[in-house]
Tab-separated table of C-alpha atoms (C1' of nucleotides) in Angstrom:
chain	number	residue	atom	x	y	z
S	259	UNK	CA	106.582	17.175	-21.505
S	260	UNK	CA	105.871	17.700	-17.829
S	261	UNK	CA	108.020	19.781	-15.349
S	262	UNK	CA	111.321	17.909	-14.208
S	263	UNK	CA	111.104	16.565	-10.540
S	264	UNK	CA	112.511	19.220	-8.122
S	265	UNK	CA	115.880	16.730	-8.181
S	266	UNK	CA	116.868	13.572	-9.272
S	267	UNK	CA	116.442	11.473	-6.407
S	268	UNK	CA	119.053	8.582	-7.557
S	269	UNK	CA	121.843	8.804	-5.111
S	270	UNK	CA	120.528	11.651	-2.768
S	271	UNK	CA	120.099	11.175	0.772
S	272	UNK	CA	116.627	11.124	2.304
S	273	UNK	CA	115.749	11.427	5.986
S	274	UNK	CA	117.316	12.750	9.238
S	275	UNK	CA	119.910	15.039	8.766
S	276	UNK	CA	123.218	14.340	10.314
S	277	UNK	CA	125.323	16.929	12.536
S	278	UNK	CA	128.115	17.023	9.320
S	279	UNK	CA	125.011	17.852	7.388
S	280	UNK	CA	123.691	20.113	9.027
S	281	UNK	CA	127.390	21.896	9.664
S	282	UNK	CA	127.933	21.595	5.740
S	283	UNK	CA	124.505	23.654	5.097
S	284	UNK	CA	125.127	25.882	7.406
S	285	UNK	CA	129.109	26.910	7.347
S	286	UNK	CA	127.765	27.206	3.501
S	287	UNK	CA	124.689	29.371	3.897
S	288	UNK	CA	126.423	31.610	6.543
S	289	UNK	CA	129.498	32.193	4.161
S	290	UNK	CA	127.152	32.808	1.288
S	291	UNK	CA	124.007	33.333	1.464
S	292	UNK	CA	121.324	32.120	-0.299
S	293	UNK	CA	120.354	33.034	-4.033
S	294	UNK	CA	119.483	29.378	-5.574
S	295	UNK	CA	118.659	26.322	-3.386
S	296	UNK	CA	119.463	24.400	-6.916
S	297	UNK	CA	122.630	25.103	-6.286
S	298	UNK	CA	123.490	24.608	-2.439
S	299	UNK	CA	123.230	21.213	-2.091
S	300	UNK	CA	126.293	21.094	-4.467
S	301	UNK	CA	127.760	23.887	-3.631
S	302	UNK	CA	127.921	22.585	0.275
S	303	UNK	CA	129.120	19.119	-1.020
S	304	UNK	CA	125.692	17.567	0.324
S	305	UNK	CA	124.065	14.559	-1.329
S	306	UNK	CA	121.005	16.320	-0.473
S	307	UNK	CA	118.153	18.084	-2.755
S	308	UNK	CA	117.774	21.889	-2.466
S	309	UNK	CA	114.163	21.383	-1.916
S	310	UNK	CA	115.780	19.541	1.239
S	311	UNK	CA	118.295	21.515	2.281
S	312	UNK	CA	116.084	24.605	2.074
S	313	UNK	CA	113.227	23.153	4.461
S	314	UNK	CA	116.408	21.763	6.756
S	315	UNK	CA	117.288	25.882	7.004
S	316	UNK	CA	114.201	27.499	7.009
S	317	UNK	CA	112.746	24.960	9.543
S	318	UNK	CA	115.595	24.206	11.689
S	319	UNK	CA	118.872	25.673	10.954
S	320	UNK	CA	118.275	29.659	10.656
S	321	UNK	CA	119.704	31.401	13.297
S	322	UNK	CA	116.229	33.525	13.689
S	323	UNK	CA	114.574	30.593	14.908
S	324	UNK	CA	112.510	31.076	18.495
S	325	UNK	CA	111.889	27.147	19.194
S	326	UNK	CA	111.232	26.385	22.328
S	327	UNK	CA	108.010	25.529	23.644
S	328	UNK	CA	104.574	27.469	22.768
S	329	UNK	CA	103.030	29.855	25.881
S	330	UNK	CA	99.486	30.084	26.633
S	331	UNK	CA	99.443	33.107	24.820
S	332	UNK	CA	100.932	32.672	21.982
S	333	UNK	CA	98.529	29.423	21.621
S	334	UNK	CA	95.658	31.843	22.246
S	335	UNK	CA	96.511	33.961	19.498
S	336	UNK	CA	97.318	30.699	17.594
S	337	UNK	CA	93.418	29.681	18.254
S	338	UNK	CA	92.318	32.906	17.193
S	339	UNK	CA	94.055	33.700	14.137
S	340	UNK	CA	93.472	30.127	13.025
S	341	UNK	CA	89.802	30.547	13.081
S	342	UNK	CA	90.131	33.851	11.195
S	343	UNK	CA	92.808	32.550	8.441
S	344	UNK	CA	92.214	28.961	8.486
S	345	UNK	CA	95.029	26.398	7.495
S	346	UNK	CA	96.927	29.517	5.865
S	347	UNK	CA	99.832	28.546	8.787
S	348	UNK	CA	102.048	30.896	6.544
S	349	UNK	CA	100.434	33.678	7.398
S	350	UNK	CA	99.417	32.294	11.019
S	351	UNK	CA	103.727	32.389	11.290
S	352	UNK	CA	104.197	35.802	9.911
S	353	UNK	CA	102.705	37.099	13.053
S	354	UNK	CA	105.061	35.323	15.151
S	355	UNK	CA	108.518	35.990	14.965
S	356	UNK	CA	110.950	33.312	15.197
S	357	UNK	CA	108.049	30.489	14.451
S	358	UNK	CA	107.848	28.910	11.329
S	359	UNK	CA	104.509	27.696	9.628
S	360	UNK	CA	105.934	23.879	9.706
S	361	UNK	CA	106.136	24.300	13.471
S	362	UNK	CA	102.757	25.961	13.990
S	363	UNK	CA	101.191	23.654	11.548
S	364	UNK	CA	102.819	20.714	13.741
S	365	UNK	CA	101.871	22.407	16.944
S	366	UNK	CA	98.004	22.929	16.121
S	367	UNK	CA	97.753	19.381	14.661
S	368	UNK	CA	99.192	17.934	18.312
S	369	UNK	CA	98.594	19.720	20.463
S	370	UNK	CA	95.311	22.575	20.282
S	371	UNK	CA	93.343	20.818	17.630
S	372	UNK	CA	92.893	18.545	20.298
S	373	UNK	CA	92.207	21.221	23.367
S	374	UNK	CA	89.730	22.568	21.352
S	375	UNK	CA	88.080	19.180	20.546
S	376	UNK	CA	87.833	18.203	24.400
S	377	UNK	CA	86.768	21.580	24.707
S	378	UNK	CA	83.758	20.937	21.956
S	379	UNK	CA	83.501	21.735	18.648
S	380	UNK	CA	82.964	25.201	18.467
S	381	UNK	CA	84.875	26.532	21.537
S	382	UNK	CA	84.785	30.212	20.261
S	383	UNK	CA	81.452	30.286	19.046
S	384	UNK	CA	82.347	30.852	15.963
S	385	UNK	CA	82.580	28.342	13.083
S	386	UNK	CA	85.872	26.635	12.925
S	387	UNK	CA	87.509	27.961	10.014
S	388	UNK	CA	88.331	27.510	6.039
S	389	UNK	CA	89.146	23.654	6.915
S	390	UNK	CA	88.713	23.028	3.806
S	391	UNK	CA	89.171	26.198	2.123
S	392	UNK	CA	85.580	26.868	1.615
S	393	UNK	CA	85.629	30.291	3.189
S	394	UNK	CA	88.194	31.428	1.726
S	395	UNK	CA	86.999	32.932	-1.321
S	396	UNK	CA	84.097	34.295	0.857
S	397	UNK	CA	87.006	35.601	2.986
S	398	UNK	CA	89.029	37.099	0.633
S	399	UNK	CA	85.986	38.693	-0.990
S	400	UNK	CA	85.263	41.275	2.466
S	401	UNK	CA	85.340	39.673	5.491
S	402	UNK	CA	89.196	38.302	5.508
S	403	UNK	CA	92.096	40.215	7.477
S	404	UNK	CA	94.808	41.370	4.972
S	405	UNK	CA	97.868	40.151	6.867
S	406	UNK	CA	100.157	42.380	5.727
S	407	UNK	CA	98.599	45.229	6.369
S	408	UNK	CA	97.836	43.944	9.927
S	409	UNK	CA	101.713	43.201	10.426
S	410	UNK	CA	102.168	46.583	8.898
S	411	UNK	CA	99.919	48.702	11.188
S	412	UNK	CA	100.924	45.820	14.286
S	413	UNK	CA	104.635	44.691	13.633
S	414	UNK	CA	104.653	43.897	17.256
S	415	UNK	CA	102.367	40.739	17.844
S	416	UNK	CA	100.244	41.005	21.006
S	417	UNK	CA	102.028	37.438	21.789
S	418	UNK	CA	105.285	39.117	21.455
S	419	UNK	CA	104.588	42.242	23.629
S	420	UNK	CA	102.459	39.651	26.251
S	421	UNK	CA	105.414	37.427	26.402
S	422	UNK	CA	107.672	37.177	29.182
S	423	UNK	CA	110.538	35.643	28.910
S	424	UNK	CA	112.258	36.334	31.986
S	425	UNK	CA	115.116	36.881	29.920
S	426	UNK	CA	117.810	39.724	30.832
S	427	UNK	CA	120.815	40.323	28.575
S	428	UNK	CA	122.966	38.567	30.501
S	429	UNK	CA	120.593	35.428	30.638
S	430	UNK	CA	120.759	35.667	27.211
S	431	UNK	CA	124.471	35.252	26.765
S	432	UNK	CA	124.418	31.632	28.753
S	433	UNK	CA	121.326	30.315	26.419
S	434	UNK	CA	123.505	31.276	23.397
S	435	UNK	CA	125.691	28.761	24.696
S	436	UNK	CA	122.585	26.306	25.497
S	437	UNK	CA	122.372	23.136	23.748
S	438	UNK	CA	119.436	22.468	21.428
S	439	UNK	CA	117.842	20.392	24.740
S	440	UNK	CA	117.513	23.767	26.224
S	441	UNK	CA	114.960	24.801	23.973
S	442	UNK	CA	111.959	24.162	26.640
S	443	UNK	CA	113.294	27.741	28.448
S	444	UNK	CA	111.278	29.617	25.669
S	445	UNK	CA	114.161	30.691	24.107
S	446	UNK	CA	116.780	29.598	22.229
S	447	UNK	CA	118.630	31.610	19.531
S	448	UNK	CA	121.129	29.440	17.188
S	449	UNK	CA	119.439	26.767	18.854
S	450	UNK	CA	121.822	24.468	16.246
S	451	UNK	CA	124.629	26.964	15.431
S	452	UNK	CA	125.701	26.636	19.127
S	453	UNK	CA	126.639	22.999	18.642
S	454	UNK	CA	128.717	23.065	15.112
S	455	UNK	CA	132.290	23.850	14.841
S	456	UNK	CA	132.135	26.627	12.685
S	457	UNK	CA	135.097	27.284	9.739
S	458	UNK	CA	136.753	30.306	9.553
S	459	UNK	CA	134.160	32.357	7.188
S	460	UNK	CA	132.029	33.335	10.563
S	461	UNK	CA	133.251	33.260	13.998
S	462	UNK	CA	131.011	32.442	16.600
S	463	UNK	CA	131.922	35.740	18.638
S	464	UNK	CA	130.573	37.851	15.687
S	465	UNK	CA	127.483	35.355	15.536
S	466	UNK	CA	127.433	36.509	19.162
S	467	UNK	CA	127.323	40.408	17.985
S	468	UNK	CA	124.141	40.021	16.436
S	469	UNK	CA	122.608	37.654	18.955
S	470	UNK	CA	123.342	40.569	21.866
S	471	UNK	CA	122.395	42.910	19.837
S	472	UNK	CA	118.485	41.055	19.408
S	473	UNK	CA	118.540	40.280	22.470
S	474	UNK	CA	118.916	43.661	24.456
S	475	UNK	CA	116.695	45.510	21.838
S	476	UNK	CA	114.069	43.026	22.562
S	477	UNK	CA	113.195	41.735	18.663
S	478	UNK	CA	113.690	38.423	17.656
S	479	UNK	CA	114.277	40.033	14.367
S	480	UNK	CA	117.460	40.255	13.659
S	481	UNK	CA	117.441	41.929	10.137
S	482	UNK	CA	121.656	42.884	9.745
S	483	UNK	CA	122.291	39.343	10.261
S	484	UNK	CA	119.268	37.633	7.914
S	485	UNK	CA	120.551	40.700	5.437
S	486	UNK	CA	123.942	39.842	5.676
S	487	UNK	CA	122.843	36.241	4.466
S	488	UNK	CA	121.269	37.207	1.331
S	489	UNK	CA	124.082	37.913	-0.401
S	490	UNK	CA	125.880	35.890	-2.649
S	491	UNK	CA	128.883	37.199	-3.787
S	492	UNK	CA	132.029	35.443	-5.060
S	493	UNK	CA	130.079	32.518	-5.706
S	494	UNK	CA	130.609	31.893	-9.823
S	495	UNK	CA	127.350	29.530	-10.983
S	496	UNK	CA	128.886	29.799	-14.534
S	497	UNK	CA	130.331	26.513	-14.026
S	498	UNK	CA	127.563	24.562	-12.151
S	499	UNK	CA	126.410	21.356	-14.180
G	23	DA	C1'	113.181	-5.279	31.622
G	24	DA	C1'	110.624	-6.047	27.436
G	25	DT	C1'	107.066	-4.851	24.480
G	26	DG	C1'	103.340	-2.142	22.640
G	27	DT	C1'	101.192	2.392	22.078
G	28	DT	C1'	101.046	7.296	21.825
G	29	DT	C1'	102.932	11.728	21.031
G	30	DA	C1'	105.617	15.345	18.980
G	31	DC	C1'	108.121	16.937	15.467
G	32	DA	C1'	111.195	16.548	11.399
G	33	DA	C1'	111.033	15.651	6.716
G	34	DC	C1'	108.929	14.493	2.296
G	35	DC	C1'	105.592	15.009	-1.519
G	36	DG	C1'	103.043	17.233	-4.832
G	37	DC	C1'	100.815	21.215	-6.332
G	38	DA	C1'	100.390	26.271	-7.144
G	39	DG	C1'	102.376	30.620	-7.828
G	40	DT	C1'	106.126	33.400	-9.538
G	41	DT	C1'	110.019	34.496	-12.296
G	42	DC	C1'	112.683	34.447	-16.316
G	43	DG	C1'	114.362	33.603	-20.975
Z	12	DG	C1'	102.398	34.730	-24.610
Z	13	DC	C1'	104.517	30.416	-23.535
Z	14	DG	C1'	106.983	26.998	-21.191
Z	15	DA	C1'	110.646	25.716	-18.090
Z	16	DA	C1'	112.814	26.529	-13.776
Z	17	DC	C1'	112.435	27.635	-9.288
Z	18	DT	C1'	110.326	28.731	-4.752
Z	19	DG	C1'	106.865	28.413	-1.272
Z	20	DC	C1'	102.954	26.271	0.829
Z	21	DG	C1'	99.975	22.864	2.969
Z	22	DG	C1'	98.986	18.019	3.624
Z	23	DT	C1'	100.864	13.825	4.880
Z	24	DT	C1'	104.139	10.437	6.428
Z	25	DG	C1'	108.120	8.645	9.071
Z	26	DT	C1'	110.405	8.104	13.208
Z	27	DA	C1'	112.418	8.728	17.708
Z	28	DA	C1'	111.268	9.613	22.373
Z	29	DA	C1'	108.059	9.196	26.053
Z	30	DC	C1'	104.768	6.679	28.301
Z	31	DA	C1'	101.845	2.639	29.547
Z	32	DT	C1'	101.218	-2.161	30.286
DNA sequence: AATGTTTACAACCGCAGTTCG
DNA sequence: GCGAACTGCGGTTGTAAACAT
């Protein structure tokens, strides 16, 4: 028996995704939505698995992305929720907006696992964490945070509120414009969507709309547009394979 | 300038959890 | 309740850019 593999990897492409690509994925997502990654790699014409192309949009592509990189603060309250939830990076990302746990995973292996190891090994006095998932049980039994309740009762990081990103509206309207290489300013919204010629299913002033509208309310949440995404309508999967 | 090494990050792999028929 | 399909997560690898020699 045994489960099927995710996609049949004869004929797909593997590796660095290509501008077209990453158009393709996107002009399709944004006209869309997503409902079944199965389905968008064929859907978008891409020789591409949906495993792929989901990881490609969740980690690179979605508009809600913060990039850029990481201030002392937000590493600080990187540190600390690390030692607290261990290698549990997607919950480390669900209290920073605009992050994703690939990034923060990437960013702790570079960059602060090795601070804290020219710092010595137990820089908070306090044992570095659930490593290897031993305390996690033990965690989860009494001592461990319950994330969502924590995001419920704080839905405003500390990072975010401690943040400044010397940002005004107006600021915000030339990074919308900024290439990807920008990113290093701290923020960069559509860090990818800026750079693709889009088709005629979203213009990029109404991509705009919602990037203003973020911007001057201060969230990097940008829940109309994500909501907008999610649905799939007009899309027939009777006739799919 | 050429070559080797390191760094940072994108992408892949495989497993676990969830959903659905 | 069971198994297949699908999604999400964390560990690991690949690779391009940056840096050193």
């Amino acid at each position: 028996m045994g489960r099927r593999p995710c996609c049949d990897k004869v004929g797909l492409k593997r590796g660095t995704w290509s501008v077209e690509e990453d158009q393709k994925l996107t002009n399709f997502i944004l006209c869309n939505g997503i409902k079944c990654w199965r389905h968008v790699p064929k859907l978008a014409g891409l020789l591409r698995c949906g495993k792929s192309c989901r990881l490609r949009w969740m980690n690179y592509l979605r508009p809600d992305l913060k990039r850029g990189a990481f201030s002392e603060a937000e590493e600080d309250q990187l540190v600390e929720l690390h030692s607290r939830l261990g290698n549990r990076w997607s919950k480390i990302a669900a209290f920073f907006p605009g992050r994703t746990d690939n990034e923060i995973k990437n960013h702790w292996n570079t960059r602060i696992k090795k601070k804290l190891n020219l710092l010595g090994p137990d820089p908070q006095g306090g044992e570095p964490p659930i490593e290897q998932g031993e305390n996690r049980d033990a965690e989860e039994g009494g001592g461990d945070i319950d994330v969502d309740q924590k995001l419920a009762e704080n839905p405003v990081s500390k990072v975010e509120t401690r943040l400044d990103h010397g940002h005004s509206c107006s600021d915000h309207n030339t990074s919308t414009k900024a290439s990807r290489e920008d990113s290093d300013a701290g923020w960069s919204t559509f860090p990818s969507l800026t750079d693709l010629q889009f088709d005629s299913c979203l213009s990029r002033s109404s991509m705009e709309k919602y990037v203003l509208q973020e911007d001057c309310s201060g969230s990097y949440w940008i829940d109309d547009y994500v909501d907008s995404l999610l649905s799939w309508d007009g899309i027939n999967f009777n006739n799919l394979e």
